[in-house]
Amino acid sequence: MITNQTLDITQEVVQKDGHIVSDMGGEKVMLSIENGKYYNLGSVGGIIWDLIQEPMKVEHLIDKLIEQYDVERSVCEGHVLSFLEHMVKEGLIHNKETGDVR
């Protein structure tokens, strides 16, 4: 069941199992076996996907992206939280803090 919970930077997220992922032209694309949908994660989304193979706090994820890209922390935080919340709603990742664990 989908809830209206929002992530914050102190929470951990991790990939869910059951996806076929491929690199296509510098962007990561994915097929969810569970829901049959295709997703284009893009280049930065693909980096995020790779970083959360193991549980990672959102704030550490943001730190890693800031190291790689010339972006203000507040801007990066907003985009990352929005992206991750969408992924949680789509059932692609777990929010470890809500008890939604493997």
PDB file of C-alpha atoms in Angstrom:
ATOM      1  CA  MET A   1       0.000   0.000   0.000  1.00  0.00           C
ATOM      2  CA  ILE A   2       1.317   3.442  -0.913  1.00  0.00           C
ATOM      3  CA  THR A   3       1.407   6.021   1.862  1.00  0.00           C
ATOM      4  CA  ASN A   4       2.030   9.754   1.800  1.00  0.00           C
ATOM      5  CA  GLN A   5       5.257   9.489   3.748  1.00  0.00           C
ATOM      6  CA  THR A   6       8.135  11.629   2.657  1.00  0.00           C
ATOM      7  CA  LEU A   7      11.796  10.833   2.881  1.00  0.00           C
ATOM      8  CA  ASP A   8      14.294  12.930   4.737  1.00  0.00           C
ATOM      9  CA  ILE A   9      18.053  12.997   4.459  1.00  0.00           C
ATOM     10  CA  THR A  10      18.627  10.919   7.611  1.00  0.00           C
ATOM     11  CA  GLN A  11      16.809   7.873   6.232  1.00  0.00           C
ATOM     12  CA  GLU A  12      18.323   4.920   4.386  1.00  0.00           C
ATOM     13  CA  VAL A  13      17.252   3.686   0.985  1.00  0.00           C
ATOM     14  CA  VAL A  14      18.239   0.586  -0.970  1.00  0.00           C
ATOM     15  CA  GLN A  15      17.352  -1.047  -4.287  1.00  0.00           C
ATOM     16  CA  LYS A  16      14.600  -3.640  -4.337  1.00  0.00           C
ATOM     17  CA  ASP A  17      15.271  -6.911  -6.122  1.00  0.00           C
ATOM     18  CA  GLY A  18      13.510  -7.871  -9.335  1.00  0.00           C
ATOM     19  CA  HIS A  19      14.720  -5.423 -11.960  1.00  0.00           C
ATOM     20  CA  ILE A  20      16.579  -5.845 -15.218  1.00  0.00           C
ATOM     21  CA  VAL A  21      18.946  -2.892 -15.615  1.00  0.00           C
ATOM     22  CA  SER A  22      21.074  -1.922 -18.614  1.00  0.00           C
ATOM     23  CA  ASP A  23      23.243   0.977 -19.732  1.00  0.00           C
ATOM     24  CA  MET A  24      22.107   2.531 -23.006  1.00  0.00           C
ATOM     25  CA  GLY A  25      24.026   5.456 -24.418  1.00  0.00           C
ATOM     26  CA  GLY A  26      25.235   6.703 -21.042  1.00  0.00           C
ATOM     27  CA  GLU A  27      21.832   6.390 -19.391  1.00  0.00           C
ATOM     28  CA  LYS A  28      20.525   3.619 -17.192  1.00  0.00           C
ATOM     29  CA  VAL A  29      17.250   1.950 -18.185  1.00  0.00           C
ATOM     30  CA  MET A  30      15.331  -0.565 -16.147  1.00  0.00           C
ATOM     31  CA  LEU A  31      12.491  -3.040 -16.481  1.00  0.00           C
ATOM     32  CA  SER A  32      10.602  -3.809 -13.295  1.00  0.00           C
ATOM     33  CA  ILE A  33       9.698  -7.479 -13.320  1.00  0.00           C
ATOM     34  CA  GLU A  34       7.107  -6.821 -10.599  1.00  0.00           C
ATOM     35  CA  ASN A  35       5.042  -4.188 -12.413  1.00  0.00           C
ATOM     36  CA  GLY A  36       6.160  -4.667 -16.042  1.00  0.00           C
ATOM     37  CA  LYS A  37       7.098  -0.998 -16.485  1.00  0.00           C
ATOM     38  CA  TYR A  38      10.190   0.412 -18.159  1.00  0.00           C
ATOM     39  CA  TYR A  39      12.066   3.311 -16.567  1.00  0.00           C
ATOM     40  CA  ASN A  40      14.744   5.593 -17.973  1.00  0.00           C
ATOM     41  CA  LEU A  41      16.767   6.683 -14.948  1.00  0.00           C
ATOM     42  CA  GLY A  42      19.021   8.964 -16.987  1.00  0.00           C
ATOM     43  CA  SER A  43      22.688   9.420 -16.258  1.00  0.00           C
ATOM     44  CA  VAL A  44      22.466  10.896 -12.730  1.00  0.00           C
ATOM     45  CA  GLY A  45      19.585   8.590 -11.810  1.00  0.00           C
ATOM     46  CA  GLY A  46      21.774   5.704 -12.940  1.00  0.00           C
ATOM     47  CA  ILE A  47      24.546   6.876 -10.628  1.00  0.00           C
ATOM     48  CA  ILE A  48      22.055   7.069  -7.761  1.00  0.00           C
ATOM     49  CA  TRP A  49      20.819   3.559  -8.602  1.00  0.00           C
ATOM     50  CA  ASP A  50      24.361   2.194  -8.524  1.00  0.00           C
ATOM     51  CA  LEU A  51      25.130   3.917  -5.214  1.00  0.00           C
ATOM     52  CA  ILE A  52      22.118   2.401  -3.442  1.00  0.00           C
ATOM     53  CA  GLN A  53      22.927  -1.237  -4.205  1.00  0.00           C
ATOM     54  CA  GLU A  54      23.570  -1.410  -0.470  1.00  0.00           C
ATOM     55  CA  PRO A  55      21.594   0.612   2.102  1.00  0.00           C
ATOM     56  CA  MET A  56      22.750   4.226   2.121  1.00  0.00           C
ATOM     57  CA  LYS A  57      21.592   7.272   4.035  1.00  0.00           C
ATOM     58  CA  VAL A  58      20.180   9.910   1.722  1.00  0.00           C
ATOM     59  CA  GLU A  59      22.559  12.515   3.165  1.00  0.00           C
ATOM     60  CA  HIS A  60      25.572  10.367   2.200  1.00  0.00           C
ATOM     61  CA  LEU A  61      24.155   9.923  -1.280  1.00  0.00           C
ATOM     62  CA  ILE A  62      23.843  13.705  -1.599  1.00  0.00           C
ATOM     63  CA  ASP A  63      27.433  14.136  -0.350  1.00  0.00           C
ATOM     64  CA  LYS A  64      28.702  11.775  -3.060  1.00  0.00           C
ATOM     65  CA  LEU A  65      26.784  13.610  -5.798  1.00  0.00           C
ATOM     66  CA  ILE A  66      28.058  17.004  -4.624  1.00  0.00           C
ATOM     67  CA  GLU A  67      31.604  15.642  -4.866  1.00  0.00           C
ATOM     68  CA  GLN A  68      30.970  14.700  -8.516  1.00  0.00           C
ATOM     69  CA  TYR A  69      28.880  17.647  -9.706  1.00  0.00           C
ATOM     70  CA  ASP A  70      29.037  21.423  -9.364  1.00  0.00           C
ATOM     71  CA  VAL A  71      25.688  21.844  -7.625  1.00  0.00           C
ATOM     72  CA  GLU A  72      24.513  23.613  -4.493  1.00  0.00           C
ATOM     73  CA  ARG A  73      23.617  21.295  -1.641  1.00  0.00           C
ATOM     74  CA  SER A  74      20.047  22.599  -1.325  1.00  0.00           C
ATOM     75  CA  VAL A  75      19.384  22.080  -5.043  1.00  0.00           C
ATOM     76  CA  CYS A  76      20.906  18.595  -5.011  1.00  0.00           C
ATOM     77  CA  GLU A  77      18.954  17.650  -1.891  1.00  0.00           C
ATOM     78  CA  GLY A  78      15.635  18.730  -3.403  1.00  0.00           C
ATOM     79  CA  HIS A  79      16.188  16.851  -6.657  1.00  0.00           C
ATOM     80  CA  VAL A  80      17.488  13.698  -4.953  1.00  0.00           C
ATOM     81  CA  LEU A  81      14.615  13.549  -2.461  1.00  0.00           C
ATOM     82  CA  SER A  82      12.063  14.032  -5.241  1.00  0.00           C
ATOM     83  CA  PHE A  83      13.698  11.315  -7.368  1.00  0.00           C
ATOM     84  CA  LEU A  84      13.902   8.853  -4.462  1.00  0.00           C
ATOM     85  CA  GLU A  85      10.310   9.487  -3.360  1.00  0.00           C
ATOM     86  CA  HIS A  86       9.143   8.701  -6.887  1.00  0.00           C
ATOM     87  CA  MET A  87      11.194   5.495  -6.845  1.00  0.00           C
ATOM     88  CA  VAL A  88       9.656   4.474  -3.500  1.00  0.00           C
ATOM     89  CA  LYS A  89       6.136   5.095  -4.872  1.00  0.00           C
ATOM     90  CA  GLU A  90       6.950   2.980  -7.940  1.00  0.00           C
ATOM     91  CA  GLY A  91       8.200   0.148  -5.723  1.00  0.00           C
ATOM     92  CA  LEU A  92      11.763   0.293  -7.082  1.00  0.00           C
ATOM     93  CA  ILE A  93      13.521   0.995  -3.793  1.00  0.00           C
ATOM     94  CA  HIS A  94      12.939   0.474  -0.092  1.00  0.00           C
ATOM     95  CA  ASN A  95      12.787   3.230   2.469  1.00  0.00           C
ATOM     96  CA  LYS A  96      14.513   1.384   5.310  1.00  0.00           C
ATOM     97  CA  GLU A  97      12.983   3.672   7.969  1.00  0.00           C
ATOM     98  CA  THR A  98       9.355   2.733   7.244  1.00  0.00           C
ATOM     99  CA  GLY A  99       9.924  -0.941   7.893  1.00  0.00           C
ATOM    100  CA  ASP A 100       9.673  -1.662   4.162  1.00  0.00           C
ATOM    101  CA  VAL A 101      12.660  -3.995   4.104  1.00  0.00           C
ATOM    102  CA  ARG A 102      13.580  -7.101   2.124  1.00  0.00           C
TER     103      ARG A 102
END
